mmCIF file of C-alpha atoms in Angstrom:
data_model
loop_
_atom_site.group_PDB
_atom_site.id
_atom_site.type_symbol
_atom_site.label_atom_id
_atom_site.label_comp_id
_atom_site.label_asym_id
_atom_site.label_seq_id
_atom_site.Cartn_x
_atom_site.Cartn_y
_atom_site.Cartn_z
ATOM 1 C CA MET A 193 136.892 22.281 110.110
ATOM 2 C CA GLY A 194 135.270 25.159 108.232
ATOM 3 C CA SER A 195 131.546 25.695 108.180
ATOM 4 C CA LYS A 196 129.534 23.904 105.520
ATOM 5 C CA ARG A 197 128.945 26.016 102.431
ATOM 6 C CA LYS A 198 125.279 26.880 101.928
ATOM 7 C CA GLY A 199 123.558 25.648 98.799
ATOM 8 C CA ILE A 200 121.664 27.945 96.466
ATOM 9 C CA LEU A 201 118.240 26.797 97.661
ATOM 10 C CA GLU A 202 119.275 27.290 101.286
ATOM 11 C CA ARG A 203 120.375 30.836 100.473
ATOM 12 C CA LEU A 204 117.212 31.682 98.593
ATOM 13 C CA ASP A 205 115.014 30.156 101.298
ATOM 14 C CA ALA A 206 116.757 32.465 103.786
ATOM 15 C CA GLY A 207 115.874 35.497 101.658
ATOM 16 C CA GLU A 208 119.414 36.155 100.443
ATOM 17 C CA VAL A 209 120.170 37.852 97.138
ATOM 18 C CA VAL A 210 122.196 35.594 94.862
ATOM 19 C CA VAL A 211 124.185 37.428 92.184
ATOM 20 C CA GLY A 212 124.850 35.325 89.113
ATOM 21 C CA ASP A 213 127.693 35.587 86.634
ATOM 22 C CA GLY A 214 127.678 36.961 83.083
ATOM 23 C CA GLY A 215 128.112 35.711 79.540
ATOM 24 C CA TYR A 216 130.959 33.411 78.562
ATOM 25 C CA VAL A 217 130.473 32.564 74.897
ATOM 26 C CA MET A 218 130.458 36.123 73.565
ATOM 27 C CA GLN A 219 133.225 37.304 75.877
ATOM 28 C CA LEU A 220 135.504 34.434 74.903
ATOM 29 C CA GLU A 221 134.671 34.931 71.209
ATOM 30 C CA ARG A 222 135.742 38.557 71.484
ATOM 31 C CA ARG A 223 138.934 37.475 73.240
ATOM 32 C CA GLY A 224 139.794 34.980 70.499
ATOM 33 C CA TYR A 225 138.902 31.676 72.162
ATOM 34 C CA VAL A 226 135.497 30.816 70.641
ATOM 35 C CA LYS A 227 134.444 30.714 66.988
ATOM 36 C CA ALA A 228 131.214 32.556 66.242
ATOM 37 C CA GLY A 229 128.639 30.386 64.529
ATOM 38 C CA HIS A 230 129.903 27.198 66.148
ATOM 39 C CA TRP A 231 129.851 28.708 69.666
ATOM 40 C CA THR A 232 131.343 25.505 71.089
ATOM 41 C CA PRO A 233 133.306 25.402 74.393
ATOM 42 C CA GLU A 234 136.529 23.627 73.403
ATOM 43 C CA ALA A 235 138.430 26.556 74.967
ATOM 44 C CA ALA A 236 137.796 24.872 78.328
ATOM 45 C CA VAL A 237 140.288 22.206 77.170
ATOM 46 C CA GLU A 238 142.450 24.137 74.711
ATOM 47 C CA HIS A 239 142.793 27.353 76.743
ATOM 48 C CA PRO A 240 141.607 26.591 80.292
ATOM 49 C CA GLU A 241 143.407 29.603 81.756
ATOM 50 C CA ALA A 242 141.343 31.940 79.565
ATOM 51 C CA VAL A 243 138.172 30.399 80.951
ATOM 52 C CA ARG A 244 139.517 30.547 84.519
ATOM 53 C CA GLN A 245 140.383 34.221 84.080
ATOM 54 C CA LEU A 246 136.816 35.065 83.060
ATOM 55 C CA HIS A 247 135.546 33.094 86.062
ATOM 56 C CA ARG A 248 137.877 35.125 88.292
ATOM 57 C CA GLU A 249 136.597 38.394 86.851
ATOM 58 C CA PHE A 250 132.974 37.512 87.565
ATOM 59 C CA LEU A 251 133.870 36.366 91.085
ATOM 60 C CA ARG A 252 135.782 39.561 91.814
ATOM 61 C CA ALA A 253 132.840 41.558 90.467
ATOM 62 C CA GLY A 254 130.555 40.017 93.072
ATOM 63 C CA ALA A 255 129.044 36.860 91.588
ATOM 64 C CA ASN A 256 127.953 34.207 94.100
ATOM 65 C CA VAL A 257 127.484 31.598 91.389
ATOM 66 C CA ILE A 258 129.927 30.615 88.650
ATOM 67 C CA GLN A 259 128.566 28.406 85.888
ATOM 68 C CA THR A 260 130.574 25.857 83.931
ATOM 69 C CA PHE A 261 131.516 26.825 80.387
ATOM 70 C CA THR A 262 129.599 24.033 78.663
ATOM 71 C CA PHE A 263 127.310 25.850 76.212
ATOM 72 C CA TYR A 264 126.773 23.679 73.094
ATOM 73 C CA CYS A 265 128.765 20.892 74.761
ATOM 74 C CA SER A 266 127.011 18.050 72.964
ATOM 75 C CA GLU A 267 128.313 15.473 70.508
ATOM 76 C CA ASP A 268 126.646 16.971 67.461
ATOM 77 C CA LYS A 269 127.902 20.479 68.230
ATOM 78 C CA LEU A 270 131.415 19.386 69.176
ATOM 79 C CA GLU A 271 131.811 17.874 65.716
ATOM 80 C CA ILE A 272 132.169 21.525 64.587
ATOM 81 C CA SER A 273 129.805 20.786 61.722
ATOM 82 C CA GLY A 274 128.451 24.309 61.466
ATOM 83 C CA ASN A 275 124.917 23.070 62.108
ATOM 84 C CA VAL A 276 122.991 25.691 64.080
ATOM 85 C CA LYS A 277 119.459 24.466 63.409
ATOM 86 C CA GLY A 278 119.141 22.443 66.599
ATOM 87 C CA ILE A 279 119.342 25.402 68.971
ATOM 88 C CA THR A 280 119.707 24.277 72.585
ATOM 89 C CA PHE A 281 117.738 27.142 74.108
ATOM 90 C CA PHE A 282 114.482 26.164 75.771
ATOM 91 C CA GLU A 283 111.963 28.140 73.699
ATOM 92 C CA HIS A 284 109.215 25.541 74.140
ATOM 93 C CA VAL A 285 108.117 24.904 77.713
ATOM 94 C CA GLU A 286 107.267 21.295 76.876
ATOM 95 C CA GLU A 287 110.960 20.547 76.275
ATOM 96 C CA ALA A 288 111.959 22.227 79.528
ATOM 97 C CA VAL A 289 109.372 20.182 81.432
ATOM 98 C CA TRP A 290 110.901 16.968 80.065
ATOM 99 C CA ALA A 291 114.337 18.102 81.239
ATOM 100 C CA VAL A 292 113.053 19.011 84.707
ATOM 101 C CA GLU A 293 111.316 15.643 85.071
ATOM 102 C CA VAL A 294 114.551 13.811 84.296
ATOM 103 C CA LEU A 295 116.700 16.058 86.491
ATOM 104 C CA LYS A 296 114.300 15.650 89.407
ATOM 105 C CA THR A 297 115.393 12.022 89.713
ATOM 106 C CA SER A 298 118.859 13.278 90.765
ATOM 107 C CA GLY A 299 117.500 14.665 94.017
ATOM 108 C CA LYS A 300 119.293 17.963 93.416
ATOM 109 C CA THR A 301 117.961 21.513 93.331
ATOM 110 C CA ILE A 302 116.606 22.393 89.894
ATOM 111 C CA GLY A 303 116.622 25.827 88.320
ATOM 112 C CA ALA A 304 114.789 26.049 84.992
ATOM 113 C CA THR A 305 114.922 29.151 82.810
ATOM 114 C CA LEU A 306 113.283 29.745 79.448
ATOM 115 C CA CYS A 307 114.247 31.902 76.459
ATOM 116 C CA ILE A 308 110.801 33.431 75.991
ATOM 117 C CA SER A 309 109.238 36.885 75.715
ATOM 118 C CA PRO A 310 106.254 38.399 77.552
ATOM 119 C CA HIS A 311 104.135 36.889 74.753
ATOM 120 C CA GLY A 312 105.092 33.360 75.823
ATOM 121 C CA ASP A 313 106.990 30.468 74.274
ATOM 122 C CA MET A 314 107.165 29.520 70.591
ATOM 123 C CA ASP A 315 103.847 27.685 70.942
ATOM 124 C CA ALA A 316 102.207 30.792 72.456
ATOM 125 C CA VAL A 317 102.030 29.256 75.942
ATOM 126 C CA PRO A 318 101.829 32.307 78.271
ATOM 127 C CA PRO A 319 104.701 32.922 80.738
ATOM 128 C CA GLY A 320 102.437 32.285 83.729
ATOM 129 C CA GLU A 321 101.417 28.878 82.431
ATOM 130 C CA CYS A 322 105.039 28.077 81.543
ATOM 131 C CA ALA A 323 106.052 28.730 85.148
ATOM 132 C CA VAL A 324 103.213 26.600 86.509
ATOM 133 C CA ARG A 325 104.201 23.665 84.286
ATOM 134 C CA LEU A 326 107.854 23.902 85.333
ATOM 135 C CA VAL A 327 107.063 24.012 89.058
ATOM 136 C CA LYS A 328 104.587 21.147 88.801
ATOM 137 C CA ALA A 329 107.302 19.150 87.021
ATOM 138 C CA GLY A 330 109.625 19.734 89.980
ATOM 139 C CA ALA A 331 111.562 22.962 89.395
ATOM 140 C CA ASP A 332 112.628 24.823 92.554
ATOM 141 C CA ILE A 333 113.712 27.989 90.728
ATOM 142 C CA VAL A 334 112.136 29.334 87.532
ATOM 143 C CA GLY A 335 112.798 32.317 85.340
ATOM 144 C CA ILE A 336 114.138 33.758 82.117
ATOM 145 C CA ASN A 337 117.494 33.449 80.351
ATOM 146 C CA CYS A 338 119.090 35.332 77.413
ATOM 147 C CA HIS A 339 117.555 36.496 74.082
ATOM 148 C CA LEU A 340 116.027 39.770 75.348
ATOM 149 C CA ASP A 341 117.081 42.834 77.354
ATOM 150 C CA PRO A 342 116.783 43.094 81.161
ATOM 151 C CA LEU A 343 113.622 45.167 81.436
ATOM 152 C CA THR A 344 111.788 42.950 78.940
ATOM 153 C CA CYS A 345 112.898 39.865 80.857
ATOM 154 C CA ILE A 346 111.686 41.389 84.133
ATOM 155 C CA ARG A 347 108.252 41.857 82.564
ATOM 156 C CA THR A 348 108.235 38.185 81.614
ATOM 157 C CA VAL A 349 109.285 37.014 85.080
ATOM 158 C CA LYS A 350 106.536 39.163 86.606
ATOM 159 C CA LEU A 351 104.030 37.326 84.408
ATOM 160 C CA MET A 352 105.507 34.010 85.543
ATOM 161 C CA LYS A 353 105.151 35.059 89.169
ATOM 162 C CA ALA A 354 101.536 36.112 88.608
ATOM 163 C CA GLY A 355 100.796 32.707 87.117
ATOM 164 C CA LEU A 356 102.335 30.915 90.085
ATOM 165 C CA ASP A 357 100.439 33.099 92.561
ATOM 166 C CA LYS A 358 97.150 32.408 90.793
ATOM 167 C CA ALA A 359 97.841 28.664 90.883
ATOM 168 C CA GLY A 360 98.826 28.789 94.553
ATOM 169 C CA LEU A 361 102.353 27.580 93.785
ATOM 170 C CA LYS A 362 105.667 28.745 95.239
ATOM 171 C CA ALA A 363 109.082 28.908 93.594
ATOM 172 C CA HIS A 364 112.120 31.152 93.665
ATOM 173 C CA LEU A 365 112.591 33.505 90.712
ATOM 174 C CA MET A 366 115.703 33.766 88.558
ATOM 175 C CA ILE A 367 116.734 36.111 85.750
ATOM 176 C CA GLN A 368 119.718 36.109 83.356
ATOM 177 C CA PRO A 369 118.950 38.524 80.486
ATOM 178 C CA LEU A 370 120.999 39.941 77.646
ATOM 179 C CA GLY A 371 123.421 42.785 78.212
ATOM 180 C CA PHE A 372 122.074 44.606 75.145
ATOM 181 C CA HIS A 373 119.107 46.870 74.439
ATOM 182 C CA THR A 374 116.598 44.953 72.285
ATOM 183 C CA PRO A 375 113.297 46.887 72.485
ATOM 184 C CA GLU A 376 112.202 45.967 68.959
ATOM 185 C CA CYS A 377 112.699 42.218 69.440
ATOM 186 C CA ASN A 378 110.001 39.695 70.240
ATOM 187 C CA LEU A 379 109.901 35.896 70.110
ATOM 188 C CA GLY A 380 113.086 35.501 68.063
ATOM 189 C CA GLY A 381 115.146 37.631 70.400
ATOM 190 C CA TYR A 382 118.406 39.300 69.523
ATOM 191 C CA VAL A 383 119.514 36.599 67.084
ATOM 192 C CA SER A 384 116.974 38.122 64.664
ATOM 193 C CA LEU A 385 118.686 41.530 64.744
ATOM 194 C CA PRO A 386 120.800 42.493 61.708
ATOM 195 C CA GLU A 387 123.612 43.410 64.142
ATOM 196 C CA PHE A 388 123.866 39.861 65.514
ATOM 197 C CA PRO A 389 126.497 38.738 66.363
ATOM 198 C CA PHE A 390 129.308 41.055 65.222
ATOM 199 C CA ALA A 391 127.873 44.574 65.534
ATOM 200 C CA LEU A 392 126.042 44.615 68.852
ATOM 201 C CA GLU A 393 128.423 46.989 70.621
ATOM 202 C CA THR A 394 126.245 50.078 70.092
ATOM 203 C CA ARG A 395 123.452 48.284 71.964
ATOM 204 C CA ALA A 396 125.593 47.495 75.013
ATOM 205 C CA MET A 397 124.052 48.475 78.334
ATOM 206 C CA THR A 398 125.919 50.807 80.678
ATOM 207 C CA ARG A 399 126.749 50.072 84.302
ATOM 208 C CA TRP A 400 123.989 52.501 85.258
ATOM 209 C CA ASP A 401 121.488 50.574 83.136
ATOM 210 C CA MET A 402 122.516 47.518 85.113
ATOM 211 C CA GLN A 403 121.963 49.196 88.458
ATOM 212 C CA LYS A 404 118.435 50.107 87.355
ATOM 213 C CA TYR A 405 117.912 46.521 86.204
ATOM 214 C CA ALA A 406 119.138 45.102 89.517
ATOM 215 C CA ARG A 407 116.824 47.335 91.534
ATOM 216 C CA GLU A 408 113.779 46.618 89.376
ATOM 217 C CA ALA A 409 114.478 42.882 89.465
ATOM 218 C CA TYR A 410 114.794 42.975 93.244
ATOM 219 C CA ASN A 411 111.591 44.994 93.596
ATOM 220 C CA ALA A 412 109.834 42.397 91.433
ATOM 221 C CA GLY A 413 110.712 39.709 93.969
ATOM 222 C CA ILE A 414 113.534 38.144 91.971
ATOM 223 C CA ARG A 415 116.386 36.984 94.182
ATOM 224 C CA TYR A 416 118.696 35.233 91.710
ATOM 225 C CA ILE A 417 119.910 38.108 89.538
ATOM 226 C CA GLY A 418 122.589 37.576 86.910
ATOM 227 C CA GLY A 419 123.185 37.915 83.189
ATOM 228 C CA CYS A 420 123.864 36.076 79.969
ATOM 229 C CA CYS A 421 125.317 37.133 76.597
ATOM 230 C CA GLY A 422 126.723 40.656 76.649
ATOM 231 C CA PHE A 423 127.090 40.793 80.436
ATOM 232 C CA GLU A 424 130.662 41.668 81.351
ATOM 233 C CA ALA A 425 132.318 41.741 84.755
ATOM 234 C CA TYR A 426 131.617 45.447 85.291
ATOM 235 C CA HIS A 427 127.925 44.763 84.679
ATOM 236 C CA ILE A 428 127.940 42.138 87.428
ATOM 237 C CA ARG A 429 129.764 44.609 89.686
ATOM 238 C CA ALA A 430 126.970 47.127 89.040
ATOM 239 C CA ILE A 431 124.389 44.580 90.198
ATOM 240 C CA ALA A 432 126.427 43.828 93.316
ATOM 241 C CA GLU A 433 126.873 47.537 94.085
ATOM 242 C CA GLU A 434 123.195 48.348 93.627
ATOM 243 C CA LEU A 435 122.241 45.547 96.017
ATOM 244 C CA ALA A 436 125.125 46.028 98.463
ATOM 245 C CA ALA A 437 122.789 47.121 101.268
ATOM 246 C CA GLU A 438 120.643 44.016 100.843
ATOM 247 C CA ARG A 439 123.685 41.733 100.664
ATOM 248 C CA GLY A 440 125.620 43.485 103.413
ATOM 249 C CA PHE A 441 128.864 43.999 101.499
ATOM 250 C CA LEU A 442 130.500 45.342 98.356
ATOM 251 C CA PRO A 443 132.441 43.130 95.928
ATOM 252 C CA PRO A 444 136.271 43.246 95.773
ATOM 253 C CA ALA A 445 136.109 44.974 92.364
ATOM 254 C CA SER A 446 134.462 47.999 93.993
ATOM 255 C CA GLU A 447 137.834 48.851 95.547
ATOM 256 C CA LYS A 448 138.691 50.338 92.148
ATOM 257 C CA HIS A 449 135.331 51.944 91.468
ATOM 258 C CA GLY A 450 133.854 55.050 93.050
ATOM 259 C CA LEU A 451 130.134 54.552 93.576
ATOM 260 C CA TRP A 452 128.108 56.682 91.179
ATOM 261 C CA GLY A 453 131.283 58.232 89.777
ATOM 262 C CA ALA A 454 132.592 59.480 93.135
ATOM 263 C CA ALA A 455 136.228 59.032 92.067
ATOM 264 C CA LEU A 456 135.744 61.671 89.365
ATOM 265 C CA GLU A 457 136.089 64.292 92.115
ATOM 266 C CA MET A 458 139.847 63.848 91.647
ATOM 267 C CA HIS A 459 139.758 64.630 87.907
ATOM 268 C CA THR A 460 141.728 67.622 86.606
ATOM 269 C CA LYS A 461 138.855 69.004 84.495
ATOM 270 C CA PRO A 462 136.058 70.826 86.366
ATOM 271 C CA TRP A 463 133.309 69.667 83.993
ATOM 272 C CA VAL A 464 134.320 66.064 84.635
ATOM 273 C CA ARG A 465 134.450 66.653 88.404
ATOM 274 C CA ALA A 466 130.864 67.922 88.143
ATOM 275 C CA ARG A 467 129.832 64.426 87.018
ATOM 276 C CA ALA A 468 130.798 62.834 90.334
ATOM 277 C CA ARG A 469 127.184 62.466 91.416
ATOM 278 C CA ARG A 470 124.358 59.999 91.106
ATOM 279 C CA GLU A 471 121.877 62.428 89.521
ATOM 280 C CA TYR A 472 124.140 62.977 86.520
ATOM 281 C CA TRP A 473 124.565 59.310 85.620
ATOM 282 C CA GLU A 474 120.995 58.286 86.432
ATOM 283 C CA ASN A 475 119.584 60.884 84.047
ATOM 284 C CA LEU A 476 122.127 60.600 81.228
ATOM 285 C CA LEU A 477 120.895 59.358 77.840
ATOM 286 C CA PRO A 478 124.103 58.114 76.148
ATOM 287 C CA ALA A 479 124.660 59.046 72.498
ATOM 288 C CA SER A 480 125.774 56.432 69.989
ATOM 289 C CA GLY A 481 128.296 58.748 68.334
ATOM 290 C CA ARG A 482 127.143 57.470 64.928
ATOM 291 C CA PRO A 483 125.461 60.299 62.963
ATOM 292 C CA LYS A 484 123.604 57.978 60.566
ATOM 293 C CA CYS A 485 122.862 55.212 63.036
ATOM 294 C CA PRO A 486 119.107 54.377 63.170
ATOM 295 C CA SER A 487 117.472 54.193 66.570
ATOM 296 C CA MET A 488 115.804 50.871 65.756
ATOM 297 C CA ALA A 489 116.377 47.929 63.427
ATOM 298 C CA THR A 490 113.991 45.555 61.689
ATOM 299 C CA PRO A 491 114.374 42.021 63.111
ATOM 300 C CA ALA A 492 114.707 39.291 60.479
ATOM 301 C CA ASP A 493 111.769 37.352 61.905
ATOM 302 C CA GLU A 494 109.273 40.162 61.289
#
């Protein structure tokens, strides 16, 4: 018989780095399997192979955890009514506490993440207090999910950690941010941007952005590091590559990827071969290629 597979809490207790997966809803919408606006997961039944393929891509990229494609899987949303007022994100810590209290009765490990900014939840409850409430309710893992970019989410998780430390509480930290740059966003997150949801491509983060994110998250004490909307398989591979030394291995997808552009040494053009080094990609500021593109937008909630 094979050895028993370790659970997520067992891994985190042992100090392991757990790499999460990326975003499903946006990826499957772009591939023609999800309707924007409804964002419902009927593709899991209508086109299960499409969902399996995305799971495979995240696994090959290095994800330890694969989440079920069940976003908006509730009776009211599955009616395809077009109603988007009852958003299922946890933006109020009080709601998340209720969920944790109910889930605790299952006896299973509970990870609770909030869609909040460094300013706190929609009731202005600070991140540190949010974390304390979740842990006191029974959460084993707490953190941030979606709505804002990686570096903003790291700031929020740091505030959560500070709150837990001050209260003398312990919990593992988890982060699953957006795969887009959203520096001008606040409480409303990226859904308030004029580019949401069909023109976010110019805000997409590079693989090098993701390596920086992975390192900063790790240095902040976060050990469950993944992504949400906008995170593609190559982003997850970047996380896995950045933390390969800590994990002890590279993901299968790295077989086709030279670290820090190393494979460019085989290119026919000398100026491209010169880019086969870490310093080049770490210091590059990518251009948008759009001459009249503004550097910032005005969120609709401001």
